[in-house]
C-alpha cells in the first residue's frame, strides 16, 4: 500500500528545511521498503509549525510538524502514529485554521499548485464559467454588488474600476496584476502565487472578459523567485489547456520587477512595465482611461483578483454577507514580527486587533508584553494596546489615523524604541523615494535628520514641531502614497509613545 504524504513547497517552508524533509522521506522509505508518494503543495500558513507535512489516512489527512529531516525515520517506523510527539491531528481542526473563513486560500496547502486537475477537483474554474453565462456587463455588476474593494492598500471598489475600463472605448485594453508585494510583514500574494497560481490566472481571465481586455501582465517583485517560477510554469500549463491563449481570448505574461518599493504604486508599476524608470505619474489621467502604453488598464492587487472567482462562483450576496460596514468579505491577514503564532489568517472583516494579536497570534514570541503593532506595512500607523479594540475594517482604522493597507500586522514587544522606529519610517521613504516630488524626496531626508536631533536630545520640543510640520507637508503635498503615508508611522509614534521622544538620553559613552 502506498502512503501519500503532502509536503509544502512554499518558500517559507523551504526556508526551514521542507526540501530536505521531502528528500529524506523518499530515501528513508526506499531503505525501509515502504511505498510512498510525495505531493508538494503550498503552505497552510501556520509558519511556526513549518515544515508541516500531512499524511493521507482513511480518516482524512493528518498533520505532523514542525518536521526536520532527522525526524523522518522515526515517523516512518512509527507508521505516523497518533502518539508521535509531532502529531498534530486533522489540520482543519487546529484552532488557528478552525477559526478561519478561507475563500482566497481555500486550496492553498491542499493541492499540488501546478495540477489543473487538482485545481478543478477543488472548485477551480467555476467562476469563469459563471462569468461567461452572465456576460461581460453582468460580470462587472456582480463584482460591484459583492462590495469587493482593492486589497492592495487603497480599498477602492473593484467593480467601479472595472466599469470605468469597460466603458472606455479603445482598440486594446490591459489587465495588470500588481504582485509587487513590498510591505514589511506581508506574504499573502507570494503564498497564493506559489500555492494556487491558477486561481490568479482565472481571476485575471474573468477581469479580461468583463472589461474587454485581451492581454494581462503579472508584475512580480524580483525577491520572489519561487513565485515567479511557479507562475511562469502555470501560465504555460494554462495555455496548453486552453485556459489561456487564442481559444480563451486572453493571454498573460509574467514580468519581474527590479526591487523598487515605489513600483508597488500603480503608475510607477506601469512606467516600469513599459521599460522606463519607476516614477509616479501625475493623475489625471487615471490608468483606467490611459494606463499601460496609453490604453485603458485595470490594475488590481493579487488578492483582489483571486477573490473574483469565488464572488462569481458563489454569487455576490454570499460574499457581501461577510464582513462589516463597507468592508465586505474576508481579508487574508498576515501576522508577523515578534509574534508567537505567525502566519496567514483569513477571516471576515470585523475581528479586533487585540483578538488577532493576543488570541490568534498568541502574543509575542519573546514572551514580553506587546507594546506596539504596525498594520499596513512600513507606512502604517503604530497602534498601542489602548487601540486594540479597533475592528479590522477600512473605516475603523481610518477613524483612528491608521490604515489596513495589505493587512500585514507586525508586532513589537516592550523593548522597541519608537523614536528609532519613527526615524526608520523617514529613512525608508528617503531611500525608496522615486525622487519626482519635493515633499517626499526632501521632506523625508530633513525628517530623518530632525529625528536624529530629537534622539540626541537637542531642542526636543522645537524639533518635534518641525517634524510635525514636515509630516503635514508630505501628507498633503506628495504625488503618491509613499510620501503621503510616511507621516502615519511618524505621527502615531509621537502621539502614542511620547516618552520615547522626551525621555533623557544617556551619553553614548555610558551606553
XYZ file of C-alpha atoms in Angstrom:
511
model
C 0.000 0.000 0.000
C 1.350 3.406 -0.975
C 1.299 6.160 1.635
C 0.555 9.610 0.211
C 2.452 12.372 2.004
C 1.934 16.087 1.376
C 4.991 18.310 1.838
C 4.832 22.108 1.295
C 6.952 23.702 -1.413
C 6.137 27.239 -0.230
C 9.222 29.443 0.143
C 8.652 29.846 3.888
C 8.554 26.075 4.394
C 11.539 25.540 2.122
C 13.483 28.130 4.122
C 13.206 25.914 7.208
C 14.005 22.611 5.514
C 10.935 21.328 3.620
C 13.023 20.178 0.634
C 15.313 18.199 2.939
C 12.289 16.607 4.585
C 10.851 15.594 1.194
C 14.187 14.111 0.108
C 14.561 12.262 3.412
C 11.056 10.798 3.088
C 11.921 9.375 -0.334
C 15.320 7.955 0.659
C 14.237 6.559 4.028
C 11.084 4.997 2.592
C 13.196 3.251 -0.039
C 15.622 1.989 2.610
C 12.748 0.707 4.775
C 10.904 -0.836 1.839
C 7.941 1.500 2.209
C 5.992 2.761 -0.792
C 5.346 6.499 -0.572
C 4.014 9.162 -2.910
C 5.214 12.688 -2.205
C 2.912 15.530 -3.241
C 4.325 19.042 -2.977
C 1.720 21.640 -2.009
C 1.543 25.252 -0.978
C 1.552 26.174 2.714
C -1.432 26.155 5.057
C 0.085 29.303 6.572
C 0.910 28.083 10.092
C 4.516 29.202 9.900
C 5.552 28.226 13.413
C 4.723 24.604 12.513
C 6.618 24.528 9.218
C 7.618 22.258 7.687
C 4.175 20.791 8.415
C 3.605 17.577 6.490
C 0.293 15.781 6.070
C -0.326 12.061 5.636
C -3.362 10.674 3.809
C -5.256 8.180 6.004
C -8.719 6.562 5.826
C -9.828 9.225 8.344
C -8.513 12.062 6.194
C -5.245 13.965 6.209
C -3.261 14.015 9.448
C -0.647 16.697 10.112
C 2.765 16.448 11.758
C 5.088 19.328 12.493
C 7.405 21.041 12.654
C 9.267 18.178 10.956
C 13.010 18.071 10.430
C 14.859 15.639 8.153
C 16.185 13.821 11.233
C 12.584 13.074 12.319
C 11.678 11.199 9.139
C 12.968 7.738 10.105
C 11.098 7.839 13.393
C 7.895 8.973 11.683
C 8.084 6.191 9.092
C 8.925 3.421 11.559
C 6.105 4.539 13.856
C 3.788 4.450 10.816
C 2.893 8.039 11.569
C 1.412 7.081 14.905
C -1.114 9.301 16.673
C 1.150 9.062 19.695
C 4.143 10.585 17.933
C 5.443 13.788 19.533
C 4.964 15.701 16.242
C 1.379 14.523 15.725
C -0.996 17.475 15.286
C -4.192 15.756 14.151
C -6.504 16.852 11.374
C -5.207 20.228 10.101
C -8.670 21.731 9.741
C -9.264 21.067 13.465
C -6.214 23.070 14.553
C -7.519 26.209 16.331
C -5.578 28.571 14.047
C -7.254 27.078 10.964
C -10.615 26.242 12.501
C -11.365 29.902 13.240
C -10.723 30.993 9.663
C -13.115 31.551 6.768
C -10.972 30.593 3.828
C -12.143 31.858 0.461
C -8.939 33.066 -1.211
C -6.856 30.376 0.461
C -9.357 27.507 0.286
C -6.981 25.311 -1.759
C -3.634 26.612 -0.525
C -1.704 23.840 1.214
C -4.154 21.215 -0.054
C -3.418 20.758 -3.767
C -0.369 20.471 -5.983
C -0.104 24.095 -7.190
C 0.627 23.029 -10.772
C -2.125 20.429 -11.117
C -5.027 21.772 -13.150
C -6.923 18.569 -12.386
C -6.467 19.188 -8.661
C -7.490 22.813 -9.080
C -10.736 21.866 -10.796
C -11.452 18.984 -8.436
C -11.472 21.521 -5.594
C -13.833 24.002 -7.263
C -11.497 25.873 -9.590
C -12.929 27.107 -12.896
C -16.499 27.665 -11.693
C -16.005 31.438 -11.613
C -15.075 31.852 -15.261
C -17.942 29.537 -16.290
C -20.495 31.679 -14.472
C -18.926 34.879 -15.801
C -19.478 33.648 -19.351
C -23.093 32.791 -18.541
C -23.667 36.283 -17.085
C -21.947 38.145 -19.905
C -19.390 40.948 -19.569
C -21.733 43.596 -18.163
C -23.342 41.091 -15.791
C -19.908 40.078 -14.504
C -18.964 43.689 -13.733
C -22.304 44.142 -11.971
C -21.773 41.007 -9.865
C -18.325 42.176 -8.750
C -19.781 45.598 -7.905
C -22.627 44.090 -5.861
C -20.179 41.948 -3.882
C -18.665 45.054 -2.293
C -15.144 43.856 -3.126
C -12.570 46.587 -2.561
C -8.943 46.725 -3.634
C -6.772 44.643 -1.335
C -3.542 46.408 -2.251
C -3.984 49.234 0.228
C -6.303 51.929 -1.114
C -9.535 49.965 -0.709
C -11.075 51.369 -3.915
C -14.229 49.499 -5.070
C -13.127 46.930 -7.640
C -16.395 46.969 -9.599
C -16.230 50.718 -10.180
C -12.689 50.432 -11.524
C -13.730 47.617 -13.862
C -16.787 49.509 -15.115
C -14.665 52.555 -15.905
C -12.373 50.463 -18.099
C -15.299 48.573 -19.636
C -16.986 51.855 -20.589
C -13.848 53.363 -22.123
C -13.612 52.746 -25.874
C -10.218 51.506 -27.102
C -8.717 49.078 -29.603
C -6.647 47.461 -26.816
C -7.154 47.113 -23.071
C -4.972 45.514 -20.413
C -5.248 43.722 -17.074
C -2.241 44.319 -14.831
C -1.771 42.352 -11.642
C 0.265 44.169 -9.007
C 2.271 41.409 -7.322
C 5.000 43.782 -6.145
C 4.355 42.834 -2.516
C 6.922 45.019 -0.764
C 5.316 45.819 2.595
C 7.012 44.535 5.726
C 5.159 41.632 7.308
C 3.257 40.677 4.154
C 3.384 37.403 2.265
C -0.193 36.621 1.133
C 0.482 37.403 -2.553
C 3.557 35.191 -2.512
C 1.691 32.337 -0.813
C -1.160 32.350 -3.315
C 1.143 32.542 -6.347
C 3.228 29.650 -5.025
C 0.293 27.632 -3.683
C -2.659 28.269 -6.047
C -1.444 30.050 -9.203
C -4.385 29.008 -11.403
C -6.693 30.985 -9.115
C -4.874 34.194 -10.075
C -4.939 33.205 -13.742
C -8.692 32.585 -13.529
C -9.265 35.915 -11.768
C -7.334 37.805 -14.446
C -9.155 35.951 -17.226
C -12.503 36.943 -15.696
C -11.347 40.569 -15.463
C -10.257 40.494 -19.107
C -13.599 39.044 -20.203
C -15.530 41.607 -18.145
C -13.807 44.738 -19.468
C -12.825 43.605 -22.962
C -9.085 43.153 -22.360
C -7.134 40.515 -24.243
C -3.733 40.871 -22.579
C -2.606 40.592 -18.973
C 0.645 41.135 -17.102
C 1.660 39.914 -13.667
C 4.327 42.213 -12.205
C 6.176 40.242 -9.503
C 8.911 41.583 -7.277
C 12.356 40.132 -8.017
C 12.697 38.954 -4.413
C 10.078 36.242 -5.133
C 11.962 33.759 -7.377
C 9.789 30.799 -6.345
C 6.584 32.700 -7.119
C 7.958 33.830 -10.481
C 8.959 30.290 -11.395
C 5.598 28.822 -10.339
C 3.574 31.469 -12.168
C 5.603 31.033 -15.355
C 5.020 27.272 -15.300
C 1.333 27.751 -14.516
C 0.889 30.083 -17.494
C 2.446 27.503 -19.822
C 0.139 24.783 -18.464
C -2.907 27.070 -18.753
C -2.026 27.822 -22.387
C -1.682 24.119 -23.169
C -5.058 23.504 -21.530
C -6.844 26.324 -23.383
C -7.481 28.269 -20.185
C -5.300 30.964 -21.771
C -4.484 31.646 -25.423
C -6.474 32.102 -28.638
C -9.365 29.883 -27.505
C -9.777 31.847 -24.282
C -9.188 35.222 -25.929
C -6.765 36.223 -23.185
C -3.007 35.910 -22.677
C -0.788 36.548 -19.657
C 2.894 37.450 -19.388
C 4.960 37.349 -16.196
C 7.242 40.338 -15.651
C 9.894 40.629 -12.940
C 10.341 43.890 -11.032
C 13.714 45.402 -10.230
C 13.382 45.820 -6.469
C 11.895 49.316 -6.160
C 9.316 49.672 -3.392
C 7.696 52.617 -5.171
C 6.752 50.314 -8.053
C 4.015 48.966 -5.824
C 2.289 52.281 -6.652
C 0.214 51.619 -9.741
C 1.540 54.329 -12.063
C 5.175 53.649 -11.137
C 4.495 49.996 -11.884
C 3.147 50.939 -15.321
C 6.260 53.005 -16.049
C 8.413 50.026 -15.089
C 6.339 47.646 -17.238
C 6.910 49.978 -20.177
C 10.656 49.705 -19.649
C 11.101 53.104 -18.053
C 12.380 54.217 -14.671
C 9.755 53.536 -11.984
C 8.453 57.018 -11.288
C 4.989 58.156 -10.250
C 2.711 59.652 -12.879
C 0.537 62.622 -12.072
C -3.220 61.960 -12.149
C -5.380 62.541 -14.093
C -5.452 60.786 -16.453
C -6.345 57.694 -14.448
C -4.913 54.335 -15.562
C -8.494 53.217 -16.213
C -8.588 55.772 -19.034
C -4.939 55.936 -20.029
C -2.793 53.282 -18.442
C -0.292 50.790 -19.846
C 1.039 52.023 -23.206
C -1.612 54.737 -23.035
C -4.501 52.243 -23.128
C -7.349 51.650 -20.608
C -5.979 49.398 -17.897
C -7.332 47.553 -14.880
C -4.666 47.429 -12.175
C -5.562 45.164 -9.282
C -3.617 43.559 -6.479
C -3.209 39.758 -6.363
C -5.697 39.394 -3.502
C -8.324 41.441 -5.323
C -8.080 39.288 -8.441
C -8.057 35.924 -6.636
C -11.251 36.905 -4.820
C -13.159 37.357 -8.069
C -13.591 33.636 -8.987
C -15.283 32.951 -5.624
C -17.505 36.021 -5.991
C -18.695 34.734 -9.366
C -18.882 31.061 -8.406
C -20.901 31.528 -5.192
C -22.647 34.802 -6.010
C -22.173 38.381 -4.881
C -24.559 38.051 -1.935
C -22.661 35.126 -0.431
C -19.511 37.252 -0.353
C -21.181 40.513 0.674
C -22.853 38.806 3.650
C -19.413 38.539 5.251
C -17.619 41.474 6.886
C -18.774 44.738 8.426
C -19.743 48.221 7.248
C -18.260 48.988 3.837
C -15.582 46.324 4.306
C -17.174 43.231 2.805
C -15.900 39.688 2.512
C -12.738 38.284 4.028
C -9.209 39.611 4.391
C -6.098 37.413 4.434
C -4.343 38.910 7.472
C -0.618 38.289 7.796
C 0.689 38.020 11.352
C 4.402 38.754 11.609
C 7.148 40.343 13.667
C 7.641 39.401 17.305
C 4.642 37.069 17.476
C 4.259 33.545 18.808
C 1.989 32.186 16.079
C 2.943 33.944 12.868
C 1.184 33.103 9.633
C -1.765 33.657 7.308
C -5.178 34.118 8.930
C -8.122 34.699 6.569
C -11.257 35.956 8.260
C -14.197 38.295 7.609
C -13.608 41.960 8.392
C -14.579 42.907 11.929
C -12.262 40.977 14.225
C -10.461 43.340 16.606
C -6.752 43.998 16.524
C -6.484 42.648 20.081
C -8.117 39.358 19.104
C -5.704 38.969 16.213
C -2.562 39.730 18.217
C -3.361 38.208 21.612
C -5.804 35.404 20.853
C -4.943 34.226 17.343
C -1.282 35.240 17.366
C -0.658 34.202 20.955
C 1.166 37.379 21.963
C 4.871 37.928 21.454
C 7.398 35.255 20.568
C 9.732 36.720 23.181
C 7.122 36.350 25.921
C 7.402 40.023 26.792
C 4.391 42.386 26.740
C 3.149 43.722 23.393
C 3.904 47.418 23.177
C 3.066 48.403 19.612
C 1.559 46.933 16.462
C 2.080 48.313 12.969
C -0.656 47.485 10.458
C -0.332 48.292 6.763
C 3.388 47.900 6.117
C 6.196 50.432 6.698
C 3.767 53.285 6.008
C 1.191 52.093 8.534
C 0.480 53.705 11.899
C 1.729 52.262 15.188
C -1.148 51.320 17.486
C -0.621 50.940 21.258
C -2.564 48.450 23.378
C -5.114 51.169 24.109
C -6.313 50.879 20.492
C -6.527 47.093 20.384
C -10.329 47.320 20.388
C -10.183 48.649 16.794
C -12.097 46.368 14.396
C -10.204 45.218 11.328
C -12.124 47.467 8.944
C -11.022 50.165 6.498
C -13.121 52.943 8.022
C -12.466 51.943 11.657
C -8.707 52.157 11.108
C -9.002 55.435 9.184
C -11.025 56.934 12.046
C -8.024 56.323 14.303
C -5.468 57.662 11.816
C -4.450 54.200 10.713
C -4.699 52.128 7.578
C -5.125 48.459 6.774
C -3.055 48.512 3.599
C -2.197 44.981 2.531
C -3.132 43.656 6.002
C 0.355 42.973 7.302
C 0.371 43.021 11.119
C 3.839 43.475 12.655
C 4.120 43.078 16.431
C 6.712 44.719 18.734
C 7.358 43.959 22.384
C 8.245 46.424 25.146
C 11.912 46.628 24.142
C 11.135 48.629 20.984
C 12.348 52.243 20.758
C 9.585 54.136 18.985
C 11.738 57.187 18.265
C 14.020 54.954 16.234
C 11.004 53.406 14.515
C 9.859 56.898 13.524
C 13.341 57.615 12.196
C 13.235 54.351 10.228
C 9.998 55.445 8.514
C 11.661 58.644 7.286
C 14.827 56.778 6.297
C 12.820 54.167 4.393
C 10.985 56.900 2.483
C 14.241 58.726 1.694
C 15.823 55.547 0.309
C 12.790 54.348 -1.645
C 11.548 57.703 -2.994
C 11.414 57.861 -6.784
C 12.554 61.476 -6.442
C 9.859 63.026 -8.602
C 8.185 65.205 -5.950
C 9.911 67.500 -3.465
C 7.817 66.767 -0.336
C 8.758 63.090 -0.466
C 12.345 63.409 -1.732
C 13.466 66.282 0.514
C 10.917 66.048 3.323
C 11.908 62.508 4.270
C 15.613 63.401 4.375
C 15.000 66.506 6.519
C 12.673 64.427 8.695
C 15.343 61.807 9.311
C 17.897 64.489 10.210
C 15.475 66.215 12.588
C 14.518 62.979 14.370
C 18.238 62.308 14.833
C 18.415 65.614 16.711
C 15.467 64.579 18.900
C 17.152 61.244 19.678
C 20.264 63.171 20.705
C 18.110 65.351 22.979
C 18.637 68.581 21.019
C 15.794 71.161 21.347
C 13.254 68.354 21.602
C 10.040 70.371 21.539
C 11.151 72.664 18.727
C 12.323 69.746 16.608
C 9.145 67.784 17.286
C 7.228 70.795 15.928
C 9.412 70.755 12.806
C 8.814 67.026 12.279
C 5.055 67.515 12.655
C 5.109 70.344 10.122
C 7.180 68.260 7.699
C 4.663 65.427 8.037
C 1.774 67.696 7.120
C 3.645 68.893 4.039
C 4.438 65.327 2.980
C 0.906 64.107 3.676
C -0.838 66.709 1.555
C 1.856 67.593 -0.985
C 3.273 64.248 -2.149
C 2.309 62.784 -5.510
C 1.729 59.274 -4.182
C 1.211 57.254 -1.011
C 4.935 56.715 -0.350
C 5.440 60.316 0.712
C 1.801 60.811 1.643
C 1.615 57.893 4.095
C 5.087 58.099 5.666
C 3.666 60.556 8.259
C 1.376 57.819 9.633
C 4.090 55.842 11.460
C 5.942 59.015 12.470
C 2.988 60.939 13.904
C 1.463 57.863 15.553
C 4.756 57.100 17.281
C 4.963 60.686 18.581
C 1.304 60.685 19.658
C 1.075 57.302 21.356
C 4.635 56.904 22.682
C 5.702 60.444 23.698
C 8.037 59.145 26.391
C 10.351 57.740 23.711
C 10.844 61.228 22.292
C 11.197 63.187 25.530
C 12.955 60.885 27.944
C 16.537 61.706 28.980
C 19.136 60.039 26.830
C 22.315 58.526 28.184
C 25.562 59.717 26.653
C 26.950 57.343 24.012
C 29.986 56.622 26.173
C 27.778 55.424 29.004
C 25.631 53.108 26.881
